[in-house]
PDB file of N, CA and C in Angstrom:
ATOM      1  N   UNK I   1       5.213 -10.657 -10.231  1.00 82.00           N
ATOM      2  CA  UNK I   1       5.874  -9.566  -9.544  1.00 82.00           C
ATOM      3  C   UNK I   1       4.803  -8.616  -8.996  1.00 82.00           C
ATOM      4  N   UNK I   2       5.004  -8.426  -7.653  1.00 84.00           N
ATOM      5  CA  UNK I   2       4.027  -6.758  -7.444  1.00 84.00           C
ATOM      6  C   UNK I   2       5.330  -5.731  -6.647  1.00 84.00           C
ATOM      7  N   UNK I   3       4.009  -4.928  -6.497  1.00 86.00           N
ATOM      8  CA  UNK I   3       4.808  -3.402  -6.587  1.00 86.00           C
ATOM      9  C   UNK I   3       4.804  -3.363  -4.686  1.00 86.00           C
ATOM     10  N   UNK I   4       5.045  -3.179  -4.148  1.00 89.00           N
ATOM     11  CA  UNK I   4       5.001  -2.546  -2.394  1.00 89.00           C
ATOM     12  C   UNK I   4       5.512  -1.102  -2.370  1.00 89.00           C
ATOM     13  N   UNK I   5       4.713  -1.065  -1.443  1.00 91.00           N
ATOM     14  CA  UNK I   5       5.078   0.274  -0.913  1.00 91.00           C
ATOM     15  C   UNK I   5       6.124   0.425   0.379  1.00 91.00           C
ATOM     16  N   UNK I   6       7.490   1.065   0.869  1.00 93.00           N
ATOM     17  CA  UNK I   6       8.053   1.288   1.720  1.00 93.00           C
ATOM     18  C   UNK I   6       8.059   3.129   2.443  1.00 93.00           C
ATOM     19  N   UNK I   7       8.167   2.905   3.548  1.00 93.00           N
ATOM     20  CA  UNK I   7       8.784   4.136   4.062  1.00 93.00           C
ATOM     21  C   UNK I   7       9.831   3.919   4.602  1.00 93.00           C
ATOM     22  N   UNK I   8      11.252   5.089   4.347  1.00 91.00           N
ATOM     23  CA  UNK I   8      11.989   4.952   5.235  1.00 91.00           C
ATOM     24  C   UNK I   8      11.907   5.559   6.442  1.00 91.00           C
ATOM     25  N   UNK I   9      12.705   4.883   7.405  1.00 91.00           N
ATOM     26  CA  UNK I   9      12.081   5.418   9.028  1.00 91.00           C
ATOM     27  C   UNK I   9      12.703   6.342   9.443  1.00 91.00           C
ATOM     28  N   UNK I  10      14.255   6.695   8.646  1.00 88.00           N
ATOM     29  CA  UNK I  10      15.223   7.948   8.760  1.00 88.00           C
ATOM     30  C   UNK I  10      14.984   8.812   8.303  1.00 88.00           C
ATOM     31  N   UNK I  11      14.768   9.329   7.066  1.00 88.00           N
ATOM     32  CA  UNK I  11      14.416  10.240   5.933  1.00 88.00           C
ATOM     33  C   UNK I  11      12.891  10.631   5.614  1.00 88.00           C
ATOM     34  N   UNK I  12      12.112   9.303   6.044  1.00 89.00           N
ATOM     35  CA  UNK I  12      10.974   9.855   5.599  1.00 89.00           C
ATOM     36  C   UNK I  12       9.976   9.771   3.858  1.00 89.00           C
ATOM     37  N   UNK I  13      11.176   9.330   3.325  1.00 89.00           N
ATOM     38  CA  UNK I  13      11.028   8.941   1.815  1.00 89.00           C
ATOM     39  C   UNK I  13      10.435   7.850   1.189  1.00 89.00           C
ATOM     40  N   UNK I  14       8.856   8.038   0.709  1.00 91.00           N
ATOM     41  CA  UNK I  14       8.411   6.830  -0.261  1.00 91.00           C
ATOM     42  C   UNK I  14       8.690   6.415  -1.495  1.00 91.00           C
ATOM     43  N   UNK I  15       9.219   4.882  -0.815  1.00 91.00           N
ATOM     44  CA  UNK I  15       9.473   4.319  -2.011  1.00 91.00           C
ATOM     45  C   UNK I  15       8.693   3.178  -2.637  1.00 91.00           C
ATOM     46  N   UNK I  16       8.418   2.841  -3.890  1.00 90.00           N
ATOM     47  CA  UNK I  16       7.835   1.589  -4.984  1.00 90.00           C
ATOM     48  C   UNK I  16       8.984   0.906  -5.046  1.00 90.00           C
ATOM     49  N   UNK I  17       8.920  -0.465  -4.673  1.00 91.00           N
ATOM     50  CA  UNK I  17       9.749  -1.381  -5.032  1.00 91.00           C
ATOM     51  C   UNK I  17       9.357  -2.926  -5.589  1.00 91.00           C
ATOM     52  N   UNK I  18       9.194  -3.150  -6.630  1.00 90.00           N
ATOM     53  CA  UNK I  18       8.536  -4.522  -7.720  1.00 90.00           C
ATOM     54  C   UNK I  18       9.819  -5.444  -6.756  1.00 90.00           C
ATOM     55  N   UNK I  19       8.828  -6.330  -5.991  1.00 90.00           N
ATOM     56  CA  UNK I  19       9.524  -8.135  -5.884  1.00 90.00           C
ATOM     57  C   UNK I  19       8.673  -9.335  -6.083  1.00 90.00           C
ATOM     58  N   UNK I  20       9.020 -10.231  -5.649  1.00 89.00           N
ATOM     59  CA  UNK I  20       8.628 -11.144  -6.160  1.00 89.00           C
ATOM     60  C   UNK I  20       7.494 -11.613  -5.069  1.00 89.00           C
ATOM     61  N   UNK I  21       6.401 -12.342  -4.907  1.00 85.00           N
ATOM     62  CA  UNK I  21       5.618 -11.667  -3.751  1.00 85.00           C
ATOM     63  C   UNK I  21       6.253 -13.044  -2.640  1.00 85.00           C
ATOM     64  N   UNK I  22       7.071 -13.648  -3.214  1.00 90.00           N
ATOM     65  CA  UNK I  22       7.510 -15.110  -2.583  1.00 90.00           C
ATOM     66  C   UNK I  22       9.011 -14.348  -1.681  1.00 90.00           C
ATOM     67  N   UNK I  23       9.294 -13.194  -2.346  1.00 91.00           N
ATOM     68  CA  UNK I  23      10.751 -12.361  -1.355  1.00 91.00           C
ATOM     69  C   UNK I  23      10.333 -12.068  -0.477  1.00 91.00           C
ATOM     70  N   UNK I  24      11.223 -12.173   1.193  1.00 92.00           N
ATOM     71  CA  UNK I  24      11.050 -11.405   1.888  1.00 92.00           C
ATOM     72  C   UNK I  24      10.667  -9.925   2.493  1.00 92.00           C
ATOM     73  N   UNK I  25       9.955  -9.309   3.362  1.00 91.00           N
ATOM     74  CA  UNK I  25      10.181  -7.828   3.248  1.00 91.00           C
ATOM     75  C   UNK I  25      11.421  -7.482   3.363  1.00 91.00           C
ATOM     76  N   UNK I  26      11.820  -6.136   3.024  1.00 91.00           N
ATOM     77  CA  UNK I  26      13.406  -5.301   2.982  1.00 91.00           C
ATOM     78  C   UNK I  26      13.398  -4.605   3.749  1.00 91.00           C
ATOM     79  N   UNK I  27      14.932  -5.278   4.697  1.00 92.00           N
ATOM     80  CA  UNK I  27      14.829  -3.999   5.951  1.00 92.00           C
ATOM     81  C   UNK I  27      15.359  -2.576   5.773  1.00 92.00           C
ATOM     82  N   UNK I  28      16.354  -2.838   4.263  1.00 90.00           N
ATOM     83  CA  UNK I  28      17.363  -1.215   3.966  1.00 90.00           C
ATOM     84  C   UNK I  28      17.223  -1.161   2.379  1.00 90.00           C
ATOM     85  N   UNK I  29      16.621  -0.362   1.960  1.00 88.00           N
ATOM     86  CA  UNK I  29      17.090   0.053   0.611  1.00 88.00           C
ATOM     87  C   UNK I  29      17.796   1.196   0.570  1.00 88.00           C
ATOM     88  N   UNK I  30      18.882   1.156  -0.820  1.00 88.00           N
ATOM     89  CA  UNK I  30      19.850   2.732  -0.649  1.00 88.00           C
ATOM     90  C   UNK I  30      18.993   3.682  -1.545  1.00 88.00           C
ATOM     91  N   UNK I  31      18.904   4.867  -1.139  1.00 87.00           N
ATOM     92  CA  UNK I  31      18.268   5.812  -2.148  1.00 87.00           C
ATOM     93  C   UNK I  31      18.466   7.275  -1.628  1.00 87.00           C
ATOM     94  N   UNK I  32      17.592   7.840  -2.217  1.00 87.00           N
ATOM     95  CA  UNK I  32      18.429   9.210  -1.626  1.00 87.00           C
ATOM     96  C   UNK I  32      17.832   9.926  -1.144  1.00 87.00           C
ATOM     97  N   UNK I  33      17.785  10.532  -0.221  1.00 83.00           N
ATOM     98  CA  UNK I  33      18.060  11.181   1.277  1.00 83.00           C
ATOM     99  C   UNK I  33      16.543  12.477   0.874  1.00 83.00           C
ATOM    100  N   UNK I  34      15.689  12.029   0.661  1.00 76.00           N
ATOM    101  CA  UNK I  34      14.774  13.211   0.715  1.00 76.00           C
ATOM    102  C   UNK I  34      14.979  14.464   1.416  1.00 76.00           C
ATOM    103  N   UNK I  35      15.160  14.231   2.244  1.00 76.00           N
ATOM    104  CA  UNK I  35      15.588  15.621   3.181  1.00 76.00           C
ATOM    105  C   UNK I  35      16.807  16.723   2.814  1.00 76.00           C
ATOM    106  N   UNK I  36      17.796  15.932   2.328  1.00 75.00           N
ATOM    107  CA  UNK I  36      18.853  16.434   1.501  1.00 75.00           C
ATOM    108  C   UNK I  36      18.780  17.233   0.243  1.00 75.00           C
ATOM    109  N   UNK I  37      18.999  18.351   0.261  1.00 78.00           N
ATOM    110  CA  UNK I  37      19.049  18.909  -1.332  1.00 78.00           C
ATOM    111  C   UNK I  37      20.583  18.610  -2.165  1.00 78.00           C
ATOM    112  N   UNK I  38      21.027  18.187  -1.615  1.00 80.00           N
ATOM    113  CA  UNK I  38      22.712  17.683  -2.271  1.00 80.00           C
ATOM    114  C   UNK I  38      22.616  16.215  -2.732  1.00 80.00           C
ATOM    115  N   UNK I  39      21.151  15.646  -2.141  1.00 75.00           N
ATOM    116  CA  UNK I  39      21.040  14.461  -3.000  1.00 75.00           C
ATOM    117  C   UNK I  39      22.084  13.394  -2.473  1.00 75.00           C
ATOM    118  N   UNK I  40      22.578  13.453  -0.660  1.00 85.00           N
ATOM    119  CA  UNK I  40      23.261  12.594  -0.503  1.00 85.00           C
ATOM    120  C   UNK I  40      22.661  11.093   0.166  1.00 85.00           C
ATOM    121  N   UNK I  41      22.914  10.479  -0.517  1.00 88.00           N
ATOM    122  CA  UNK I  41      22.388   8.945  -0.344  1.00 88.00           C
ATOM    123  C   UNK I  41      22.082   8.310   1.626  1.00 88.00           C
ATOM    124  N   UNK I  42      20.750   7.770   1.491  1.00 88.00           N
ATOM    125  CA  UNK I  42      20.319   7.342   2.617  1.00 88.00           C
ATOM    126  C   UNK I  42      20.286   5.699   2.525  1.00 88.00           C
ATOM    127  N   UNK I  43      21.105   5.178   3.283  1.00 86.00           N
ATOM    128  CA  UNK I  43      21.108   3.605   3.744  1.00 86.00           C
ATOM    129  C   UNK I  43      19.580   3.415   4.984  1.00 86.00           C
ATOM    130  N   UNK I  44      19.033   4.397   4.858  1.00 87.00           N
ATOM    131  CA  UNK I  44      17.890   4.113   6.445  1.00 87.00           C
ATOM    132  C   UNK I  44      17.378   2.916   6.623  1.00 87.00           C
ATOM    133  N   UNK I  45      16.910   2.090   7.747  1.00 93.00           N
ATOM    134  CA  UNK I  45      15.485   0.976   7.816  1.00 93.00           C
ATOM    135  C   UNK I  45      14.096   1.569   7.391  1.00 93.00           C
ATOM    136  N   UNK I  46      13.662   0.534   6.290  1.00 94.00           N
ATOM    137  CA  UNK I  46      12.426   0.821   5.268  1.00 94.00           C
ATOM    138  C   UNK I  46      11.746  -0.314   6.251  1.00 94.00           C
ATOM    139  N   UNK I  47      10.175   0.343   6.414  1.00 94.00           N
ATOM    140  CA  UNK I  47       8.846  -0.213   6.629  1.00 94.00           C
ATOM    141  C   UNK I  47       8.340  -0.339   5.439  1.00 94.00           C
ATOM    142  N   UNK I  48       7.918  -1.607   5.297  1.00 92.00           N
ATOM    143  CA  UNK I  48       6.472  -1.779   4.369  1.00 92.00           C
ATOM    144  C   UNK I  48       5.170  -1.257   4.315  1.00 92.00           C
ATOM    145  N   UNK I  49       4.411  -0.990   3.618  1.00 88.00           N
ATOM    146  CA  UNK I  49       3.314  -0.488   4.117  1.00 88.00           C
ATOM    147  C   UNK I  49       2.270  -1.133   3.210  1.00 88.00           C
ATOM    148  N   UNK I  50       1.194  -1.289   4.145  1.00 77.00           N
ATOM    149  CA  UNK I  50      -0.014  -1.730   3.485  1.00 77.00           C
ATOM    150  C   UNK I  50      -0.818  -0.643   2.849  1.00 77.00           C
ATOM    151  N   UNK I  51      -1.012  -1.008   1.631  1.00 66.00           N
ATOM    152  CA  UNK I  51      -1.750  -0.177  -0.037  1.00 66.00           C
ATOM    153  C   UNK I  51      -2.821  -0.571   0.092  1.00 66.00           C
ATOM    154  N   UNK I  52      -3.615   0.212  -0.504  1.00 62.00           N
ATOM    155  CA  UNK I  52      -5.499  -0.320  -0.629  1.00 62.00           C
ATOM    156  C   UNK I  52      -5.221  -1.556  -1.669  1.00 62.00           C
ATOM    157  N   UNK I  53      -4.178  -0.926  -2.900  1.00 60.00           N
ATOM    158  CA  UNK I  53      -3.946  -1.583  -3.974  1.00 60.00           C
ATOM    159  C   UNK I  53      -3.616  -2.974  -3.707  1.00 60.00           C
ATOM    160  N   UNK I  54      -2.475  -2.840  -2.787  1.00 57.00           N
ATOM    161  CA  UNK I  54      -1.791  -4.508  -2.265  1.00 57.00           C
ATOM    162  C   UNK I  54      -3.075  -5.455  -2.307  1.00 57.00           C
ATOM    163  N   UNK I  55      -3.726  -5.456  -1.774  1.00 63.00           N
ATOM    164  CA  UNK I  55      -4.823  -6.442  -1.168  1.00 63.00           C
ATOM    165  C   UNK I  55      -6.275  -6.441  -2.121  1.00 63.00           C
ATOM    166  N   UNK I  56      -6.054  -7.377  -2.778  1.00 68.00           N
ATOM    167  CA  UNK I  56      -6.916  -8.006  -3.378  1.00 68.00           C
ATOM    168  C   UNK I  56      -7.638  -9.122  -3.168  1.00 68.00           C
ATOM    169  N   UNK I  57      -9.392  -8.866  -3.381  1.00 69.00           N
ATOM    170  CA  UNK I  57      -9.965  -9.867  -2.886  1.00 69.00           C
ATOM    171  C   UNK I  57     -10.250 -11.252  -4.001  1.00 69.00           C
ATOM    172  N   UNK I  58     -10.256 -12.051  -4.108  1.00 73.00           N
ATOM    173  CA  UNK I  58     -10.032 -13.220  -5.536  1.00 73.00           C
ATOM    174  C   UNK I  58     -11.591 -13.382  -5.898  1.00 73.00           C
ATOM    175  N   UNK I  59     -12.265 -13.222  -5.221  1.00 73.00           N
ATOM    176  CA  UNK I  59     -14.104 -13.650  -5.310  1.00 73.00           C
ATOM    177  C   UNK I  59     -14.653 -12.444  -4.573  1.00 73.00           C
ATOM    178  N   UNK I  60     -14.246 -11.004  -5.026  1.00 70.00           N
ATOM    179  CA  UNK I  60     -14.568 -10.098  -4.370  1.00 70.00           C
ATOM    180  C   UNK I  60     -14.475 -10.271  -2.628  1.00 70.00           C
ATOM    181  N   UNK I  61     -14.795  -8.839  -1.814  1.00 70.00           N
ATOM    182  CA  UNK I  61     -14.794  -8.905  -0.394  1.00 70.00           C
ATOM    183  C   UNK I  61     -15.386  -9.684   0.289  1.00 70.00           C
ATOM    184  N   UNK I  62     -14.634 -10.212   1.456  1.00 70.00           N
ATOM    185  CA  UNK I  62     -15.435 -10.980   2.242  1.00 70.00           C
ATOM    186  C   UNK I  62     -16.424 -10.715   3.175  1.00 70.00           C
ATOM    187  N   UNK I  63     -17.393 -11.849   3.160  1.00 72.00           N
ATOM    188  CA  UNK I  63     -18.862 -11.328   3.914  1.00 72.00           C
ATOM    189  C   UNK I  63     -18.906 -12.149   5.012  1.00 72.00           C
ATOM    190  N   UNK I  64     -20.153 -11.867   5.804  1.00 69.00           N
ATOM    191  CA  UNK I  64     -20.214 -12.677   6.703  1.00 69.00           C
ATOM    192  C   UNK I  64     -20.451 -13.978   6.316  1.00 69.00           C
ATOM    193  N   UNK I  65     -21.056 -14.519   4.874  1.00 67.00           N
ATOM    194  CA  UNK I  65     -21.384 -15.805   4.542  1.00 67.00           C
ATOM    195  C   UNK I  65     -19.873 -16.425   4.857  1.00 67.00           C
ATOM    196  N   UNK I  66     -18.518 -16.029   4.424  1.00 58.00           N
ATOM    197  CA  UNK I  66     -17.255 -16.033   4.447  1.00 58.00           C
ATOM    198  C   UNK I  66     -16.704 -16.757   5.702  1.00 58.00           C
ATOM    199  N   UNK I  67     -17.778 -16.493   7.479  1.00 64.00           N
ATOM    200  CA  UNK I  67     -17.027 -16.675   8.008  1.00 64.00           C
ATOM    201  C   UNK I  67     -18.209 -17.865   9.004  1.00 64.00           C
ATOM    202  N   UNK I  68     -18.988 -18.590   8.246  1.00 57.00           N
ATOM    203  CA  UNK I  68     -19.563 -20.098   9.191  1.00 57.00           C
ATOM    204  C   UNK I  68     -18.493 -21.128   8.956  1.00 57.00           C
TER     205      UNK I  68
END
């Protein structure tokens, strides 16, 4: 399982969401409405976003030896 990072594109609100790294990205998660102080629930379209964390190198970073 890893963790991703989303933004929603309505609200503005970051979210952590654990899947499976074999799941698709998510175009809607429900959550709630940052902007709202009544706490009323946002259906918006979530972007993924790329984390420093996400991306891991397996044999450390790649070099130029990396690319003959």
């Amino acid at each position: 399982m890893a963790i991703y990072d989303y933004i929603c594109e309505d609200c503005g609100r970051e979210l952590e969401v654990t899947q499976s790294v074999h799941d698709d990205e998510l175009s809607s998660i429900d959550h709630m409405d940052k902007s709202d102080p009544a706490g009323k629930k946002c259906q918006g379209r979530v972007k993924r976003q790329l984390s420093a964390s996400s991306v891991v190198w397996k044999n450390g970073s790649p070099t130029p030896k990396h690319y003959n």
